[in-house]
Each structure stands twice: as C-alpha cells, then as structure tokens.
Amino acid sequence: MSTVLVLNSSALGGASVSKQLAEKAVAQLRAQDPHLRVVPAISARRRSRI
C-alpha cells in the first residue's frame, strides 16, 4: 500500500486551479492503486478548531 500526503492551500478555495490539479492527481493515483492511503495535511486554521 502506498501513502500520499496532500498539501493543499489556496485563498480561492474550490476555484483554485492548483487544488483541482491536486485532486485530479490523487484520482489518477487511486485508479492505479485502489489501496492508496491519502493523508490530507491539516492547515493551521483547521487545527485551531480541533
């Protein structure tokens, strides 16, 4: 099983092109490896709410 760390941050949110590219890359990796483990990075803003 492979693991990928996804770092995604943008002031544009869902309109961010880089975020869309990262999501597409993860989808392609999952297609190649159905057991892929995706670890999302927790942003400082989200961490303060935990």
Short mmCIF file of N, CA, C and O in Angstrom, two decimals, residues 4-50:
data_model
loop_
_atom_site.label_atom_id
_atom_site.label_comp_id
_atom_site.label_asym_id
_atom_site.label_seq_id
_atom_site.Cartn_x
_atom_site.Cartn_y
_atom_site.Cartn_z
N VAL A 4 0.21 8.86 0.22
CA VAL A 4 0.50 10.16 -0.36
C VAL A 4 -0.01 11.24 0.60
O VAL A 4 -1.09 11.12 1.16
N LEU A 5 0.82 12.25 0.83
CA LEU A 5 0.46 13.38 1.67
C LEU A 5 0.01 14.50 0.74
O LEU A 5 0.74 14.90 -0.16
N VAL A 6 -1.20 15.00 0.95
CA VAL A 6 -1.74 16.04 0.08
C VAL A 6 -1.69 17.38 0.82
O VAL A 6 -2.31 17.55 1.86
N LEU A 7 -0.90 18.30 0.26
CA LEU A 7 -0.82 19.65 0.80
C LEU A 7 -1.58 20.56 -0.14
O LEU A 7 -1.20 20.71 -1.30
N ASN A 8 -2.64 21.15 0.35
CA ASN A 8 -3.49 21.97 -0.49
C ASN A 8 -3.88 23.22 0.26
O ASN A 8 -4.49 23.16 1.31
N SER A 9 -3.53 24.36 -0.28
CA SER A 9 -3.88 25.62 0.38
C SER A 9 -4.07 26.69 -0.67
O SER A 9 -3.20 26.88 -1.53
N SER A 10 -5.20 27.39 -0.62
CA SER A 10 -5.45 28.45 -1.57
C SER A 10 -6.52 29.38 -1.03
O SER A 10 -7.53 28.93 -0.47
N ALA A 11 -6.32 30.65 -1.23
CA ALA A 11 -7.34 31.64 -0.85
C ALA A 11 -8.56 31.54 -1.76
O ALA A 11 -9.64 32.01 -1.40
N LEU A 12 -8.40 30.90 -2.90
CA LEU A 12 -9.51 30.79 -3.85
C LEU A 12 -10.44 29.62 -3.56
O LEU A 12 -11.47 29.48 -4.21
N GLY A 13 -10.04 28.75 -2.63
CA GLY A 13 -10.89 27.60 -2.28
C GLY A 13 -11.13 26.70 -3.48
O GLY A 13 -10.21 26.30 -4.17
N GLY A 14 -12.39 26.39 -3.74
CA GLY A 14 -12.76 25.48 -4.82
C GLY A 14 -12.46 26.01 -6.21
O GLY A 14 -12.41 25.25 -7.17
N ALA A 15 -12.25 27.31 -6.34
CA ALA A 15 -11.93 27.91 -7.64
C ALA A 15 -10.43 27.83 -7.95
O ALA A 15 -10.01 28.25 -9.02
N SER A 16 -9.65 27.27 -7.05
CA SER A 16 -8.21 27.19 -7.23
C SER A 16 -7.84 26.13 -8.26
O SER A 16 -8.25 24.97 -8.17
N VAL A 17 -7.07 26.53 -9.26
CA VAL A 17 -6.64 25.59 -10.30
C VAL A 17 -5.69 24.56 -9.71
O VAL A 17 -5.77 23.37 -10.03
N SER A 18 -4.79 24.98 -8.81
CA SER A 18 -3.84 24.03 -8.23
C SER A 18 -4.57 22.98 -7.38
O SER A 18 -4.17 21.82 -7.36
N LYS A 19 -5.64 23.38 -6.70
CA LYS A 19 -6.43 22.42 -5.92
C LYS A 19 -7.09 21.40 -6.85
O LYS A 19 -7.11 20.21 -6.56
N GLN A 20 -7.61 21.87 -7.97
CA GLN A 20 -8.22 20.97 -8.95
C GLN A 20 -7.20 20.00 -9.52
O GLN A 20 -7.48 18.81 -9.69
N LEU A 21 -5.98 20.49 -9.79
CA LEU A 21 -4.92 19.62 -10.31
C LEU A 21 -4.52 18.57 -9.28
O LEU A 21 -4.29 17.41 -9.63
N ALA A 22 -4.44 18.97 -8.02
CA ALA A 22 -4.08 18.03 -6.95
C ALA A 22 -5.14 16.94 -6.83
O ALA A 22 -4.82 15.75 -6.68
N GLU A 23 -6.41 17.33 -6.89
CA GLU A 23 -7.50 16.35 -6.79
C GLU A 23 -7.46 15.38 -7.97
O GLU A 23 -7.69 14.18 -7.81
N LYS A 24 -7.16 15.90 -9.16
CA LYS A 24 -7.06 15.04 -10.35
C LYS A 24 -5.90 14.06 -10.21
O LYS A 24 -6.01 12.89 -10.54
N ALA A 25 -4.77 14.55 -9.69
CA ALA A 25 -3.60 13.69 -9.50
C ALA A 25 -3.91 12.56 -8.51
O ALA A 25 -3.54 11.41 -8.74
N VAL A 26 -4.60 12.89 -7.42
CA VAL A 26 -4.96 11.87 -6.42
C VAL A 26 -5.92 10.86 -7.05
O VAL A 26 -5.78 9.65 -6.82
N ALA A 27 -6.86 11.32 -7.85
CA ALA A 27 -7.79 10.40 -8.51
C ALA A 27 -7.04 9.44 -9.44
O ALA A 27 -7.34 8.24 -9.48
N GLN A 28 -6.05 9.95 -10.17
CA GLN A 28 -5.26 9.10 -11.06
C GLN A 28 -4.43 8.09 -10.28
O GLN A 28 -4.32 6.93 -10.67
N LEU A 29 -3.86 8.53 -9.16
CA LEU A 29 -3.08 7.61 -8.32
C LEU A 29 -3.98 6.52 -7.73
O LEU A 29 -3.59 5.35 -7.66
N ARG A 30 -5.19 6.91 -7.33
CA ARG A 30 -6.14 5.91 -6.79
C ARG A 30 -6.57 4.92 -7.85
O ARG A 30 -6.80 3.74 -7.55
N ALA A 31 -6.68 5.37 -9.09
CA ALA A 31 -7.03 4.46 -10.19
C ALA A 31 -5.94 3.41 -10.38
O ALA A 31 -6.22 2.26 -10.71
N GLN A 32 -4.69 3.81 -10.18
CA GLN A 32 -3.56 2.89 -10.31
C GLN A 32 -3.40 1.99 -9.10
O GLN A 32 -2.92 0.86 -9.22
N ASP A 33 -3.77 2.50 -7.92
CA ASP A 33 -3.59 1.76 -6.67
C ASP A 33 -4.84 1.95 -5.80
O ASP A 33 -4.93 2.92 -5.05
N PRO A 34 -5.81 1.05 -5.88
CA PRO A 34 -7.05 1.19 -5.13
C PRO A 34 -6.85 1.21 -3.60
O PRO A 34 -7.70 1.68 -2.87
N HIS A 35 -5.70 0.75 -3.14
CA HIS A 35 -5.43 0.71 -1.70
C HIS A 35 -4.61 1.92 -1.24
O HIS A 35 -4.11 1.92 -0.12
N LEU A 36 -4.50 2.91 -2.12
CA LEU A 36 -3.73 4.11 -1.80
C LEU A 36 -4.28 4.78 -0.55
O LEU A 36 -5.48 4.95 -0.38
N ARG A 37 -3.37 5.14 0.34
CA ARG A 37 -3.74 5.86 1.57
C ARG A 37 -3.44 7.34 1.34
O ARG A 37 -2.30 7.70 1.05
N VAL A 38 -4.46 8.18 1.43
CA VAL A 38 -4.31 9.62 1.24
C VAL A 38 -4.38 10.30 2.59
O VAL A 38 -5.34 10.14 3.33
N VAL A 39 -3.31 11.05 2.92
CA VAL A 39 -3.25 11.76 4.19
C VAL A 39 -3.35 13.25 3.89
O VAL A 39 -2.41 13.83 3.35
N PRO A 40 -4.48 13.88 4.22
CA PRO A 40 -4.58 15.32 3.99
C PRO A 40 -3.83 16.08 5.08
O PRO A 40 -3.90 15.73 6.25
N ALA A 41 -3.08 17.09 4.69
CA ALA A 41 -2.40 17.94 5.67
C ALA A 41 -3.44 18.82 6.34
O ALA A 41 -4.36 19.31 5.71
N ILE A 42 -3.29 19.03 7.63
CA ILE A 42 -4.23 19.87 8.37
C ILE A 42 -3.66 21.28 8.41
O ILE A 42 -2.54 21.50 8.87
N SER A 43 -4.42 22.23 7.90
CA SER A 43 -3.96 23.61 7.89
C SER A 43 -4.01 24.20 9.29
O SER A 43 -4.71 23.70 10.17
N ALA A 44 -3.29 25.29 9.50
CA ALA A 44 -3.28 25.95 10.81
C ALA A 44 -4.68 26.40 11.21
O ALA A 44 -5.07 26.32 12.36
N ARG A 45 -5.45 26.87 10.24
CA ARG A 45 -6.81 27.32 10.53
C ARG A 45 -7.68 26.16 11.02
O ARG A 45 -8.40 26.27 11.99
N ARG A 46 -7.61 25.02 10.35
CA ARG A 46 -8.40 23.86 10.75
C ARG A 46 -7.92 23.32 12.09
O ARG A 46 -8.71 22.87 12.89
N ARG A 47 -6.60 23.33 12.31
CA ARG A 47 -6.04 22.78 13.54
C ARG A 47 -6.56 23.55 14.76
O ARG A 47 -6.81 22.98 15.80
N SER A 48 -6.75 24.85 14.63
CA SER A 48 -7.20 25.64 15.77
C SER A 48 -8.64 25.33 16.16
O SER A 48 -9.06 25.61 17.27
N ARG A 49 -9.39 24.72 15.28
CA ARG A 49 -10.78 24.36 15.57
C ARG A 49 -10.91 23.00 16.22
O ARG A 49 -11.95 22.63 16.70
N ILE A 50 -9.85 22.22 16.20
CA ILE A 50 -9.88 20.85 16.74
C ILE A 50 -9.81 20.88 18.24
O ILE A 50 -9.14 21.61 18.86
#
